[in-house]
């Protein structure tokens, strides 16, 4: 299979992004259109869309934060304002806020390509980055496998963090990895 091509998202891509959001996440785990619009405006280098040929197959979004040794649950809330913590000048940690592959393209290894490609894209533009961080739902086993294979390890557990269906709660797992050769950066 040919590799995916990443492009920086623009506001003209918002309908495609929202379609992937609806297809990729349960109602209680979806971001609002306004959140993605703010991310694109604030950090286009970290707002990426993946294409396989002419087909839009996924997207990945990120922010640059100051590294906290112990992650704070309130920082990871759904719908948080990118301007609360995003600091592309002095921040050293890349926070992956969202990633999804369109369901029609899952199971083909594109998730790993998107994940590593997104990190590499941002790390190339922001050489001060030393680590990457993400939050994943405990039930997203396939996503957790992608992250673990890329060298991410669990650093925190947020009990009852997700409420995907509005009736039951699920734990959130924070994972972190240094940005290093395995993530595409030569040191």
Tab-separated table of C-alpha atoms in Angstrom:
chain	number	residue	atom	x	y	z
A	1	UNK	CA	0.000	0.000	0.000
A	2	UNK	CA	1.237	3.476	-0.813
A	3	UNK	CA	2.133	5.775	2.089
A	4	UNK	CA	-0.244	8.455	3.269
A	5	UNK	CA	0.434	12.120	2.555
A	6	UNK	CA	-0.104	14.643	5.335
A	7	UNK	CA	-1.249	18.181	4.667
A	8	UNK	CA	-1.942	21.023	7.063
A	9	UNK	CA	-5.676	21.475	7.519
A	10	UNK	CA	-7.433	24.698	6.641
A	11	UNK	CA	-10.868	25.952	7.583
A	12	UNK	CA	-12.087	24.690	4.193
A	13	UNK	CA	-11.412	21.138	5.463
A	14	UNK	CA	-13.675	21.446	8.503
A	15	UNK	CA	-16.581	19.462	6.997
A	16	UNK	CA	-14.269	16.502	6.253
A	17	UNK	CA	-12.797	16.742	9.753
A	18	UNK	CA	-16.228	16.709	11.344
A	19	UNK	CA	-17.283	13.734	9.213
A	20	UNK	CA	-14.252	11.818	10.487
A	21	UNK	CA	-15.068	12.920	14.041
A	22	UNK	CA	-18.625	11.548	13.733
A	23	UNK	CA	-17.399	8.300	12.149
A	24	UNK	CA	-14.477	7.894	14.545
A	25	UNK	CA	-15.877	8.671	18.000
A	26	UNK	CA	-19.008	8.031	20.026
A	27	UNK	CA	-21.203	11.063	20.716
A	28	UNK	CA	-19.782	11.618	24.208
A	29	UNK	CA	-16.196	11.646	22.904
A	30	UNK	CA	-16.579	14.089	20.008
A	31	UNK	CA	-15.115	17.551	19.790
A	32	UNK	CA	-17.210	20.443	18.508
A	33	UNK	CA	-16.615	22.146	15.178
A	34	UNK	CA	-15.541	25.337	16.985
A	35	UNK	CA	-12.783	23.438	18.812
A	36	UNK	CA	-11.280	22.215	15.539
A	37	UNK	CA	-11.621	25.635	13.950
A	38	UNK	CA	-9.680	27.164	16.859
A	39	UNK	CA	-6.988	24.474	16.607
A	40	UNK	CA	-6.541	25.054	12.888
A	41	UNK	CA	-6.269	28.825	13.370
A	42	UNK	CA	-3.911	28.570	16.355
A	43	UNK	CA	-1.676	25.721	15.224
A	44	UNK	CA	-1.899	24.732	11.548
A	45	UNK	CA	1.377	22.768	11.794
A	46	UNK	CA	-0.310	20.481	14.320
A	47	UNK	CA	-3.627	20.201	12.448
A	48	UNK	CA	-3.050	17.541	9.821
A	49	UNK	CA	-5.189	15.643	7.330
A	50	UNK	CA	-4.045	12.341	5.807
A	51	UNK	CA	-4.640	11.405	2.186
A	52	UNK	CA	-4.191	8.114	0.409
A	53	UNK	CA	-4.239	9.150	-3.220
A	54	UNK	CA	-7.238	11.473	-3.515
A	55	UNK	CA	-9.065	9.935	-0.534
A	56	UNK	CA	-9.095	11.671	2.845
A	57	UNK	CA	-8.387	8.797	5.252
A	58	UNK	CA	-7.770	10.440	8.626
A	59	UNK	CA	-6.615	13.366	10.691
A	60	UNK	CA	-4.418	14.133	13.679
A	61	UNK	CA	-4.357	17.251	15.854
A	62	UNK	CA	-1.852	18.395	18.452
A	63	UNK	CA	-0.753	21.241	20.698
A	64	UNK	CA	2.566	22.134	22.304
A	65	UNK	CA	2.538	22.268	26.095
A	66	UNK	CA	4.978	22.827	28.910
A	67	UNK	CA	5.837	19.403	30.289
A	68	UNK	CA	4.312	18.486	33.652
A	69	UNK	CA	5.881	15.473	35.369
A	70	UNK	CA	2.469	14.397	36.650
A	71	UNK	CA	-0.361	14.941	34.125
A	72	UNK	CA	-3.374	16.896	35.402
A	73	UNK	CA	-6.795	15.561	34.366
A	74	UNK	CA	-8.341	19.019	33.920
A	75	UNK	CA	-5.818	19.808	31.180
A	76	UNK	CA	-7.210	16.997	29.018
A	77	UNK	CA	-10.917	17.815	29.089
A	78	UNK	CA	-12.957	17.522	25.935
A	79	UNK	CA	-13.440	20.920	24.342
A	80	UNK	CA	-10.569	22.589	26.182
A	81	UNK	CA	-9.337	25.856	24.709
A	82	UNK	CA	-6.054	25.430	22.826
A	83	UNK	CA	-4.938	28.847	24.090
A	84	UNK	CA	-5.037	27.659	27.724
A	85	UNK	CA	-1.730	25.758	27.420
A	86	UNK	CA	-0.451	25.882	23.830
A	87	UNK	CA	3.001	27.498	23.693
A	88	UNK	CA	4.837	26.779	20.421
A	89	UNK	CA	7.783	28.985	21.426
A	90	UNK	CA	8.695	27.645	24.883
A	91	UNK	CA	6.695	24.401	25.162
A	92	UNK	CA	8.651	21.142	25.006
A	93	UNK	CA	5.916	18.505	24.951
A	94	UNK	CA	3.688	17.639	22.011
A	95	UNK	CA	0.163	16.790	23.160
A	96	UNK	CA	-1.728	14.684	20.610
A	97	UNK	CA	-5.270	15.961	21.129
A	98	UNK	CA	-7.054	13.770	18.595
A	99	UNK	CA	-6.418	11.181	15.924
A	100	UNK	CA	-8.755	9.101	13.802
A	101	UNK	CA	-8.746	6.971	10.694
A	102	UNK	CA	-11.960	6.851	8.662
A	103	UNK	CA	-13.628	3.470	9.356
A	104	UNK	CA	-13.450	2.494	5.659
A	105	UNK	CA	-9.638	2.596	5.866
A	106	UNK	CA	-9.040	0.947	9.243
A	107	UNK	CA	-7.060	-2.259	9.578
A	108	UNK	CA	-4.563	-1.356	6.846
A	109	UNK	CA	-1.721	0.012	9.001
A	110	UNK	CA	-2.636	3.634	8.294
A	111	UNK	CA	-3.081	4.495	11.984
A	112	UNK	CA	0.612	3.952	12.672
A	113	UNK	CA	1.574	5.954	9.596
A	114	UNK	CA	-0.690	8.819	10.629
A	115	UNK	CA	0.480	8.775	14.233
A	116	UNK	CA	4.219	8.712	13.538
A	117	UNK	CA	3.899	10.997	10.520
A	118	UNK	CA	2.025	13.586	12.580
A	119	UNK	CA	4.631	13.543	15.331
A	120	UNK	CA	7.467	13.756	12.808
A	121	UNK	CA	5.817	16.661	10.985
A	122	UNK	CA	5.495	18.760	14.133
A	123	UNK	CA	8.867	17.706	15.600
A	124	UNK	CA	10.628	18.779	12.406
A	125	UNK	CA	9.139	22.267	12.692
A	126	UNK	CA	9.636	22.579	16.469
A	127	UNK	CA	13.044	21.153	17.411
A	128	UNK	CA	12.643	22.085	21.094
A	129	UNK	CA	10.161	19.220	21.541
A	130	UNK	CA	11.544	16.483	23.774
A	131	UNK	CA	8.463	14.323	24.413
A	132	UNK	CA	4.975	13.519	23.201
A	133	UNK	CA	1.878	12.902	25.314
A	134	UNK	CA	-1.635	11.610	24.680
A	135	UNK	CA	-4.790	10.476	26.450
A	136	UNK	CA	-6.520	7.301	25.336
A	137	UNK	CA	-9.716	5.608	26.472
A	138	UNK	CA	-9.014	2.333	28.278
A	139	UNK	CA	-11.335	0.512	25.851
A	140	UNK	CA	-9.509	1.618	22.688
A	141	UNK	CA	-7.266	-1.429	22.582
A	142	UNK	CA	-6.144	-1.023	18.959
A	143	UNK	CA	-5.132	2.620	19.480
A	144	UNK	CA	-3.239	1.685	22.641
A	145	UNK	CA	-1.348	-0.965	20.667
A	146	UNK	CA	-0.307	1.622	18.048
A	147	UNK	CA	0.966	3.941	20.785
A	148	UNK	CA	2.805	1.200	22.704
A	149	UNK	CA	4.465	-0.029	19.509
A	150	UNK	CA	5.702	3.548	18.952
A	151	UNK	CA	7.345	3.492	22.404
A	152	UNK	CA	4.654	5.223	24.463
A	153	UNK	CA	4.219	4.041	28.048
A	154	UNK	CA	1.459	4.655	30.562
A	155	UNK	CA	2.253	7.481	32.984
A	156	UNK	CA	-1.142	8.240	34.562
A	157	UNK	CA	-4.638	6.852	34.955
A	158	UNK	CA	-7.688	9.111	35.184
A	159	UNK	CA	-10.510	7.089	36.730
A	160	UNK	CA	-13.956	7.571	35.167
A	161	UNK	CA	-12.638	10.232	32.778
A	162	UNK	CA	-14.653	9.352	29.654
A	163	UNK	CA	-18.444	9.215	29.461
A	164	UNK	CA	-18.956	8.119	25.837
A	165	UNK	CA	-22.630	7.202	25.995
A	166	UNK	CA	-23.722	9.478	28.812
A	167	UNK	CA	-24.484	6.499	31.049
A	168	UNK	CA	-21.228	4.696	31.858
A	169	UNK	CA	-17.770	5.988	32.644
A	170	UNK	CA	-14.472	4.657	31.349
A	171	UNK	CA	-10.931	5.297	32.517
A	172	UNK	CA	-8.467	7.446	30.602
A	173	UNK	CA	-4.841	6.423	30.230
A	174	UNK	CA	-2.133	9.036	29.699
A	175	UNK	CA	0.819	7.788	27.662
A	176	UNK	CA	4.135	9.513	27.004
A	177	UNK	CA	7.264	8.925	24.946
A	178	UNK	CA	10.477	10.814	24.377
A	179	UNK	CA	10.760	12.127	20.844
A	180	UNK	CA	13.692	10.106	19.567
A	181	UNK	CA	14.980	8.119	16.608
A	182	UNK	CA	12.091	5.620	16.746
A	183	UNK	CA	9.708	8.536	16.322
A	184	UNK	CA	11.693	9.859	13.393
A	185	UNK	CA	14.103	12.324	14.948
A	186	UNK	CA	17.843	11.791	14.820
A	187	UNK	CA	19.679	13.050	17.856
